[in-house]
Tab-separated table of C-alpha atoms in Angstrom:
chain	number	residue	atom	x	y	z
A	39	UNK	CA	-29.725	2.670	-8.779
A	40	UNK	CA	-33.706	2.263	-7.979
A	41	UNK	CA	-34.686	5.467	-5.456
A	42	UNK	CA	-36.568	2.690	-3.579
A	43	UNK	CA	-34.106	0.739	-1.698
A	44	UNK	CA	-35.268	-2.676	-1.186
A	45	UNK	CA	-34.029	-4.486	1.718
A	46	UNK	CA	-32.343	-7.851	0.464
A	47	UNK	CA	-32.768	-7.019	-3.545
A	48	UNK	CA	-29.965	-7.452	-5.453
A	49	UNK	CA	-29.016	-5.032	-8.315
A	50	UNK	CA	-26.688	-5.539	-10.760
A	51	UNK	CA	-25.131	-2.604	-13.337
A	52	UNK	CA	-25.002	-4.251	-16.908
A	53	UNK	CA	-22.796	-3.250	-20.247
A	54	UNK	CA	-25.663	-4.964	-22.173
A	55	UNK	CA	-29.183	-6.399	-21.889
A	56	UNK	CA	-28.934	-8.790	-19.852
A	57	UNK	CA	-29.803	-12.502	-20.719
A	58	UNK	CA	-30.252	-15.294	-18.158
A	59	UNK	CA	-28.971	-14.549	-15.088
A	60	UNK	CA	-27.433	-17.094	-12.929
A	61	UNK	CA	-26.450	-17.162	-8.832
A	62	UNK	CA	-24.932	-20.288	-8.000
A	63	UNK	CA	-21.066	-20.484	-6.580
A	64	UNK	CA	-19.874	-21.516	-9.615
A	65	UNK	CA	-19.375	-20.500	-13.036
A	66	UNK	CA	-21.948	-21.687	-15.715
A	67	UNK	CA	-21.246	-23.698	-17.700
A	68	UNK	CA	-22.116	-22.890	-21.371
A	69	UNK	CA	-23.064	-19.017	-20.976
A	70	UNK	CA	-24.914	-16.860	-23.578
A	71	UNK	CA	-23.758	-13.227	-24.520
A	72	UNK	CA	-25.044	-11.230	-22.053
A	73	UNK	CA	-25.807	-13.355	-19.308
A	74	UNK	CA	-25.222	-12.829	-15.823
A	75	UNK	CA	-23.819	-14.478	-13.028
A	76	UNK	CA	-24.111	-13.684	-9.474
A	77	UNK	CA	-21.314	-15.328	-7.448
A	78	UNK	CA	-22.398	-16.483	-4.119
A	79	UNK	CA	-20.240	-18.105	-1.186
A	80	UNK	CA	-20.951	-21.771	-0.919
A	81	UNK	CA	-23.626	-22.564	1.718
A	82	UNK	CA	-25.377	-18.969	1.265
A	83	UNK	CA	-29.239	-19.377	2.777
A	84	UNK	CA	-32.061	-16.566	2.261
A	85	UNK	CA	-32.756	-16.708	-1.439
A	86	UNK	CA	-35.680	-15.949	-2.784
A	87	UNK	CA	-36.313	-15.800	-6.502
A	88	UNK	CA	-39.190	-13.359	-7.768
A	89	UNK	CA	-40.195	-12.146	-11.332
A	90	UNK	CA	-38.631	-8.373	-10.535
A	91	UNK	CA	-35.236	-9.528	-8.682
A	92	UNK	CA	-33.872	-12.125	-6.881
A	93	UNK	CA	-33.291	-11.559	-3.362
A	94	UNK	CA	-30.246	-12.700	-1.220
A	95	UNK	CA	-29.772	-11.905	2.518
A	96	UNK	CA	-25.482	-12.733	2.547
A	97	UNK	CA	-22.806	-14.652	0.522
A	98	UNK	CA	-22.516	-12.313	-2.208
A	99	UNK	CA	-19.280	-11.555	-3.953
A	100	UNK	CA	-18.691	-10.655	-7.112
A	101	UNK	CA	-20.812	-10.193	-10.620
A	102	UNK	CA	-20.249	-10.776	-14.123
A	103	UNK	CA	-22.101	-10.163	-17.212
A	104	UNK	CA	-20.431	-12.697	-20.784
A	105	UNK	CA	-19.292	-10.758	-23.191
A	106	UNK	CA	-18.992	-14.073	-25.564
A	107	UNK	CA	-15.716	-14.653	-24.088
A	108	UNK	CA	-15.026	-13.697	-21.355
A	109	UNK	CA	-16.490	-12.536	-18.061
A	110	UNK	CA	-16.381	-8.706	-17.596
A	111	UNK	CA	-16.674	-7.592	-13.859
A	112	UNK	CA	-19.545	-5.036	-12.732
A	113	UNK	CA	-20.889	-3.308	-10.286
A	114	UNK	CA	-23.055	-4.922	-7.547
A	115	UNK	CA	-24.896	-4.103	-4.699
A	116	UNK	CA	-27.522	-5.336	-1.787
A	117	UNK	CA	-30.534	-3.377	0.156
A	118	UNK	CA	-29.557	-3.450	3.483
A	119	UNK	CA	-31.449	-1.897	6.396
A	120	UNK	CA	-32.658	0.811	3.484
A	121	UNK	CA	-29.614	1.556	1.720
A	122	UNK	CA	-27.822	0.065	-1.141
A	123	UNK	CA	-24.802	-2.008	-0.286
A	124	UNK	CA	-21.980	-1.928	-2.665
A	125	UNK	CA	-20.382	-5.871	-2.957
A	126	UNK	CA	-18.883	-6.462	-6.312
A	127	UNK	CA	-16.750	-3.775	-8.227
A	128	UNK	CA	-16.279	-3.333	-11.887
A	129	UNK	CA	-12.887	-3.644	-12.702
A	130	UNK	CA	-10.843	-1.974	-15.220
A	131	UNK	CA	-9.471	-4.442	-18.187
A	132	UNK	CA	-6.636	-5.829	-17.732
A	133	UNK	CA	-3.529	-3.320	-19.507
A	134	UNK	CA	-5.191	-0.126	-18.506
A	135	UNK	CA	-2.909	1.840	-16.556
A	136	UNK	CA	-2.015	1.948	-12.725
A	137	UNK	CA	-2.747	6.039	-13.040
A	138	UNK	CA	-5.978	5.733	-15.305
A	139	UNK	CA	-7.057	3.539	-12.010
A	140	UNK	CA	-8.826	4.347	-8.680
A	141	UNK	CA	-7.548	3.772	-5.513
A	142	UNK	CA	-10.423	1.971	-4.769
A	143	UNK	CA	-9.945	-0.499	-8.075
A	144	UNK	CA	-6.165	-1.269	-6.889
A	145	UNK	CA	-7.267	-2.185	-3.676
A	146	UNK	CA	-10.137	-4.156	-5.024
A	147	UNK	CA	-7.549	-6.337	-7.634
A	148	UNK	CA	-5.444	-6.730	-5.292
A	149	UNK	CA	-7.404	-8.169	-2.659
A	150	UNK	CA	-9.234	-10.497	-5.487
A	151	UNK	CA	-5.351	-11.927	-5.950
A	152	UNK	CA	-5.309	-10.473	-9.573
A	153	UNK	CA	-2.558	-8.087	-8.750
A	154	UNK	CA	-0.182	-9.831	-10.387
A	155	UNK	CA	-2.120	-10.012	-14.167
A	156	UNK	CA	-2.184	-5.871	-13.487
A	157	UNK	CA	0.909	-4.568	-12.192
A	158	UNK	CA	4.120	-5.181	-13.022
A	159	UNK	CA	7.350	-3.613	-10.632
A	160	UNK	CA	7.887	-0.298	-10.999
A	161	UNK	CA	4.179	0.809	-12.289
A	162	UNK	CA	2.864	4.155	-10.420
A	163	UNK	CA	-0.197	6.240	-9.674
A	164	UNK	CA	0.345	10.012	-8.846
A	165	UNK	CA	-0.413	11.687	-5.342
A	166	UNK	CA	-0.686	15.167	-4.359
A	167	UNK	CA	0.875	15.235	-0.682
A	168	UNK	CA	-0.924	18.483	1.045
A	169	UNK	CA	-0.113	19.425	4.951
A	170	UNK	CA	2.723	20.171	7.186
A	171	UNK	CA	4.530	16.687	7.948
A	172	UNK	CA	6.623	17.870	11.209
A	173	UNK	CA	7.476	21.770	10.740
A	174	UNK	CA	7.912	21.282	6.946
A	175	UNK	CA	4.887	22.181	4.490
A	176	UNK	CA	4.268	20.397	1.868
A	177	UNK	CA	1.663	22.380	-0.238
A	178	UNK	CA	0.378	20.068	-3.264
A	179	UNK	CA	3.178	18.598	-3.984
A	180	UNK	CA	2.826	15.447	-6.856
A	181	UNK	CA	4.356	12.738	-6.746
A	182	UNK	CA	4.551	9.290	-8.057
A	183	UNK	CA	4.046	5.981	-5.642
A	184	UNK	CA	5.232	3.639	-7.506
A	185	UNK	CA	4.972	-0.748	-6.960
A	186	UNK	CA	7.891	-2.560	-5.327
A	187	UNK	CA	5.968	-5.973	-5.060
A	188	UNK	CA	3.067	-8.072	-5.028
A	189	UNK	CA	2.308	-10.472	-2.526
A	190	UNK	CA	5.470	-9.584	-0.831
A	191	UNK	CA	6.615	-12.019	1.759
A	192	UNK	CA	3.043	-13.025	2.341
A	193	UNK	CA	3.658	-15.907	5.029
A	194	UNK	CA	4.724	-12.787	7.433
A	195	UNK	CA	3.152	-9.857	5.573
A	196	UNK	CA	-0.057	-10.938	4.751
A	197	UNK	CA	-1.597	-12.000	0.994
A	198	UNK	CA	-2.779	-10.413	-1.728
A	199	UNK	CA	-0.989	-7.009	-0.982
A	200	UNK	CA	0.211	-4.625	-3.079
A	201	UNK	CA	3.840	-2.952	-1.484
A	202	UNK	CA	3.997	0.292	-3.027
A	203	UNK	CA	6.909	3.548	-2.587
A	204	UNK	CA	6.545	6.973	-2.970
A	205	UNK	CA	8.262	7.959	-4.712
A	206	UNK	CA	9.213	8.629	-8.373
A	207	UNK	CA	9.047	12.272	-10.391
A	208	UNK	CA	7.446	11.324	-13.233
A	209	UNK	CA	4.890	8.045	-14.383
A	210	UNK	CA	8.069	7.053	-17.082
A	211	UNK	CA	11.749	7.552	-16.571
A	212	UNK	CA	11.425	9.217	-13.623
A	213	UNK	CA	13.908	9.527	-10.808
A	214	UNK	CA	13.791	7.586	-7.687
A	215	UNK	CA	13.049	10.216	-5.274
A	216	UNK	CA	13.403	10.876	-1.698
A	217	UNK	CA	11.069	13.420	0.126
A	218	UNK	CA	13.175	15.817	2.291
A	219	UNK	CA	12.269	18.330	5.011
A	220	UNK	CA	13.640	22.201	5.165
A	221	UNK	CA	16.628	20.734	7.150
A	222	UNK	CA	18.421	18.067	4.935
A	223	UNK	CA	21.734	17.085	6.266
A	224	UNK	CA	21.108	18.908	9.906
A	225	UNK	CA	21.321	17.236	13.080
A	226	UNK	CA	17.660	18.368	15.103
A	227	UNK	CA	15.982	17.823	17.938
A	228	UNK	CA	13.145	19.121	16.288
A	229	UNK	CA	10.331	17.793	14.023
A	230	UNK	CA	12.199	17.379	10.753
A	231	UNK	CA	12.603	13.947	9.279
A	232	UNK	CA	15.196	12.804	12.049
A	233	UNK	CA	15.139	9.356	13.304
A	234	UNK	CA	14.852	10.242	16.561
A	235	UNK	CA	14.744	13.728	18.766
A	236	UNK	CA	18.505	12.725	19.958
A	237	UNK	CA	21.703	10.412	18.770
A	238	UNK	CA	19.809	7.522	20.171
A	239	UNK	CA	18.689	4.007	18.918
A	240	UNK	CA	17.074	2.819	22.188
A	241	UNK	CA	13.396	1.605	21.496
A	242	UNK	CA	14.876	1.345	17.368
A	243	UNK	CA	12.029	1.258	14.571
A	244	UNK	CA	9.324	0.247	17.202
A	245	UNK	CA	9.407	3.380	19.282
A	246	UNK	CA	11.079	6.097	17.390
A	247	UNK	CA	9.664	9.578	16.678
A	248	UNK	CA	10.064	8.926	12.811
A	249	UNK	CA	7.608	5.653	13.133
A	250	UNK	CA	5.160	6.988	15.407
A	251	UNK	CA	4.818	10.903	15.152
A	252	UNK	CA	6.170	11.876	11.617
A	253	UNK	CA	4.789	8.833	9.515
A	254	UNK	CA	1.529	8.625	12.146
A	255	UNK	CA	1.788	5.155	12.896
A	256	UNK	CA	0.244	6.411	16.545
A	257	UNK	CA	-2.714	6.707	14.655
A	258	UNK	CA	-4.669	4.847	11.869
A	259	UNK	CA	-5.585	5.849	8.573
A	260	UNK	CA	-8.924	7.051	9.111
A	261	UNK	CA	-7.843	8.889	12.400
A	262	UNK	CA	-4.247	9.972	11.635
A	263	UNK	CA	-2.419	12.081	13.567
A	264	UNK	CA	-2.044	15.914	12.942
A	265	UNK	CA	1.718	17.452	10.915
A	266	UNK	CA	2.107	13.279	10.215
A	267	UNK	CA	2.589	12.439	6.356
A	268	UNK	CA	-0.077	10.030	7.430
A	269	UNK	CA	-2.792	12.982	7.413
A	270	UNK	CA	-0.708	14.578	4.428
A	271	UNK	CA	-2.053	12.009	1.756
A	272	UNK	CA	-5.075	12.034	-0.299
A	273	UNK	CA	-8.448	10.399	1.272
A	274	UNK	CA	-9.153	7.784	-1.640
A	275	UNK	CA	-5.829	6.567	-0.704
A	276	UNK	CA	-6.551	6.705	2.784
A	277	UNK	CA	-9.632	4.696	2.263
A	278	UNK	CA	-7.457	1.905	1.490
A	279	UNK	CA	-4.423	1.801	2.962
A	280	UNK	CA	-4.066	-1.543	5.005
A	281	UNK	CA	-1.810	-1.784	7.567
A	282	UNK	CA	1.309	-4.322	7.334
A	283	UNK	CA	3.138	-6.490	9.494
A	284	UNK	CA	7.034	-6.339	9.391
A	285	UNK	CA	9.930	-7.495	11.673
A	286	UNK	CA	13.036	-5.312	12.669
A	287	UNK	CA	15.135	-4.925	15.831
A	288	UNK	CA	13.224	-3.199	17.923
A	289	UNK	CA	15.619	-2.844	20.447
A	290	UNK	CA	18.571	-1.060	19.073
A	291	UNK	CA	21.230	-0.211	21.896
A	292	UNK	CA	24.416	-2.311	21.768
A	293	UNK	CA	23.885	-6.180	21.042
A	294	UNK	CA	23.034	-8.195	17.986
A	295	UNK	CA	20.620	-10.607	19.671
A	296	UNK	CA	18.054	-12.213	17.335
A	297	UNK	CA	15.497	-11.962	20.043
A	298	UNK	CA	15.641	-8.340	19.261
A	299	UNK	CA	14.098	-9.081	16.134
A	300	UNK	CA	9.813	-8.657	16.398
A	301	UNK	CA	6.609	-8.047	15.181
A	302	UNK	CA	5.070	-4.781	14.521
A	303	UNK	CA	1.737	-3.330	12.536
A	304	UNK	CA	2.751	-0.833	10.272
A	305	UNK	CA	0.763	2.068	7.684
A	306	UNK	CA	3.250	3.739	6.403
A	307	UNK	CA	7.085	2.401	6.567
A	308	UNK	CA	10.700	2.413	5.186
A	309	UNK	CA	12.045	-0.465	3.554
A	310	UNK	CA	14.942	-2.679	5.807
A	311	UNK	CA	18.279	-2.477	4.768
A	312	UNK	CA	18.491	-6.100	3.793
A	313	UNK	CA	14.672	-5.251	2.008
A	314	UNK	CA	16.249	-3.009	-0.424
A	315	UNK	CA	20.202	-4.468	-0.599
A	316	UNK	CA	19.174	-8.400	-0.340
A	317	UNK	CA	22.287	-8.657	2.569
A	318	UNK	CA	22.476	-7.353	5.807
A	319	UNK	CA	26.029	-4.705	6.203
A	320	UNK	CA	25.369	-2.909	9.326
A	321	UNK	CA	21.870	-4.159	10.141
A	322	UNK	CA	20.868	-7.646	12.414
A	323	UNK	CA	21.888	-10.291	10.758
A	324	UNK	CA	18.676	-11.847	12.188
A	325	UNK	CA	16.029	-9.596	10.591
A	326	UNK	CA	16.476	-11.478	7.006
A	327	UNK	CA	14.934	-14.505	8.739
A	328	UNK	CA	11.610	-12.285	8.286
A	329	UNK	CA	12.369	-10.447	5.360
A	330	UNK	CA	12.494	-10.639	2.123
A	331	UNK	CA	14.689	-8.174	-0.525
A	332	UNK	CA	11.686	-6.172	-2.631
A	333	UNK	CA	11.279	-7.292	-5.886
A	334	UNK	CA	11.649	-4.048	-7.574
A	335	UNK	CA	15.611	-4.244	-6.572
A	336	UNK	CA	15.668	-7.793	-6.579
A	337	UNK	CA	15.515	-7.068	-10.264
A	338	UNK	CA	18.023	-5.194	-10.834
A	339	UNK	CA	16.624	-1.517	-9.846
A	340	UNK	CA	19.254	0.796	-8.404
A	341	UNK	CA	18.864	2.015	-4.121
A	342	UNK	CA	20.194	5.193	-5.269
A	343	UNK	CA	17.549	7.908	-4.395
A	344	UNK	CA	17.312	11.774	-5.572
A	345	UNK	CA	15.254	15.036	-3.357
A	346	UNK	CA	12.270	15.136	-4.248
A	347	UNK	CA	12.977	19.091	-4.864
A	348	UNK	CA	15.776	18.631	-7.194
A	349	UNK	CA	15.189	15.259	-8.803
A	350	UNK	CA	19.144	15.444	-10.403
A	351	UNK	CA	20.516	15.415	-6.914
A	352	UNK	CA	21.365	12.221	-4.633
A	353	UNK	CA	20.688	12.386	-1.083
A	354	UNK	CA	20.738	9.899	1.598
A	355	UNK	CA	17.561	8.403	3.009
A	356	UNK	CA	16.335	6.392	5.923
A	357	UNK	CA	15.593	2.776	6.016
A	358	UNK	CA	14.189	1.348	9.274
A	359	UNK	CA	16.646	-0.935	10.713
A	360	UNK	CA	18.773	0.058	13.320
A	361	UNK	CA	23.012	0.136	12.857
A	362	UNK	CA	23.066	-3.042	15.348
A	363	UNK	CA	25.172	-2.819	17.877
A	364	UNK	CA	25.580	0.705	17.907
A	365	UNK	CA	23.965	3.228	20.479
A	366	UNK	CA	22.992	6.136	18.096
A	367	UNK	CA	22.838	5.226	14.379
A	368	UNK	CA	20.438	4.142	12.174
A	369	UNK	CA	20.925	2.381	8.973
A	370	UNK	CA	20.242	4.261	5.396
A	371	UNK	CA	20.708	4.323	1.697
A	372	UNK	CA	23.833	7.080	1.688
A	373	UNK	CA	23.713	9.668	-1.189
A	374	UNK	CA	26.004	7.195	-3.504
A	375	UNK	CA	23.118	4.543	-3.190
A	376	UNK	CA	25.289	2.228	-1.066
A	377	UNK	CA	24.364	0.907	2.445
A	378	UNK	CA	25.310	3.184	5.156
A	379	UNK	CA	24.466	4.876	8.440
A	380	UNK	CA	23.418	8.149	10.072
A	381	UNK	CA	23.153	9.520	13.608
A	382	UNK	CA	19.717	9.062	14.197
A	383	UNK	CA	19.371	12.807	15.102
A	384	UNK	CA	20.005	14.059	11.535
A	385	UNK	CA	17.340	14.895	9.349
A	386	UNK	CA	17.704	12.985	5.811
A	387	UNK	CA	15.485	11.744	3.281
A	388	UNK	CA	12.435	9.383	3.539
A	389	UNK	CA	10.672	7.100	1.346
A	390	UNK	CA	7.220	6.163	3.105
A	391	UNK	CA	5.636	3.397	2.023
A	392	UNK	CA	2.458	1.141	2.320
A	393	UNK	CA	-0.024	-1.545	1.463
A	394	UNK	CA	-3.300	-1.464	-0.238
């Protein structure tokens, strides 16, 4: 980029010499190798067209440069109040690998809506989780988030999302892994990865010590709370993270009522029971009216899940819907993959997972 920032130039990072170079909202029409086209929002005002640049004050969005065939995607950016302003992103072509991508590209083809030309269920992108999550360290450990969906659900959940799990052991063939604290299979009232600090579902999903303190959803990703896995993964993933709306009883206590079903803005989650099964067994039989079963077992992909220390070995993990109508269990994926439940004081597996 020019040292001299320019307030309201625009400059554009080319394969190739560039040829003509066109900003308009839509595409031109009979492009020559090499030319350039500035996208601009419809109704964009301030530009100014000079022999060094042209100059635009908003509406920018993307830029191409034609390769002869198609439009390859580069990088863009803006002067703004003395510094350049980043507002189109090269993208990677499309068949290069989830892992050979930044976070920062995934986020940006998936908010474009070109997720689905990209990523396909089950691809993955390795993370080192660093930090104490509760009382139990996790000192680089990798792992593999891998993609349950795109545009999951979007009337509720929002468009143009990418719904990805950690975790798996390895990029191909891997296990379906669980992460697990230093007290698998122990009931706790300390900060291990149990539901809640007692046998209770009161509050459910919506106030639990799992949701809020342990996963960090008291917090936001660029202000998450300390021992939470939040603060335990990688900043470039932080960076994009967005949060996501789901519905679950939020009530828990005895009573199926639907009412008990509602809204609430999520970073890092589990998957429902009816999200991973496709049927509700112990769970409200209203939170399906919300929901929708994740592609990735939708297809055909087994619940089963293995510890993330000893990826031949099933354990049972959380999901976030509450056993309804009973006082003290939550639901979860039991250690032979099939629905069941656990006191929500025992410390079991977990399988975080977000949006970007």
């Amino acid at each position: 980029l020019p040292s001299a920032v320019v307030d309201g130039q625009i400059v554009v990072i080319t394969e190739s010499v560039a040829g003509t170079v066109y900003i308009d909202t839509d595409e031109p029409a009979i492009p020559a190798s090499g030319d350039v086209w500035v996208k601009v929002e419809a109704n964009s005002v301030g530009l100014i067209l000079t022999e060094q640049s042209p100059y635009l004050r908003n509406g920018l969005t993307e830029a191409y440069q034609w390769n002869g065939g198609t439009w390859d995607s580069l990088d863009g950016f803006v002067g703004i109040a003395g510094v350049w302003m980043q507002f189109a992103m090269a993208l990677p072509p499309v068949g290069t690998a989830m892992n050979d991508m930044t976070w920062e590209q995934i986020s940006a083809i998936a908010s474009k809506g070109l997720g689905a030309s990209y990523f396909k269920k089950g691809d993955s992108k390795e993370i080192i989780i660093n930090g104490n999550i509760g009382k139990t360290n996790f000192a680089n450990v990798r792992v593999w988030a891998f993609v349950m969906g795109y545009n999951h659900n979007p009337a509720v959940e929002g468009v143009n999302k990418l719904h990805i799990c950690i975790g798996k052991s390895a990029q191909s063939g891997g296990a379906d892994i669980c992460m697990v604290s230093d007290k698998y299979w122990e009931a706790t009232s300390k900060a291990y990865f149990n539901m809640n600090t007692s046998a209770t579902t009161s509050g459910a999903w919506k106030s639990s010590y799992m949701r809020n303190t342990l996963l960090g959803n008291s917090g936001t990703p660029s202000a998450p709370p300390a021992n939470s896995f939040l603060a335990a993964l990688p900043s470039d993933l932080l960076a994009v993270i967005k949060s996501c709306t789901k519905y679950t009883d939020n009530t828990g206590g005895s009573g199926t009522s639907a009412s008990k079903v509602t809204a609430t803005e999520e970073y890092l989650w589990f998957p429902s029971e009816y999200e991973i099964f496709g049927k509700t067994t112990r769970s409200n039989t209203a939170e399906p009216t919300y929901q929708k079963q994740y592609e990735y077992y939708s297809a055909g992909n087994a619940p089963s899940k293995y510890s993330h220390k000893a990826p031949t070995s099933k354990v049972a993990c959380w999901t976030r819907s509450v056993y309804a109508g009973n006082t003290s269990n939550f639901c979860t994926i039991d250690s032979s993959g099939a629905a069941g439940a656990s006191g929500a004081n025992y410390s079991i597996g977990i399988t975080p997972c977000f949006c970007v």
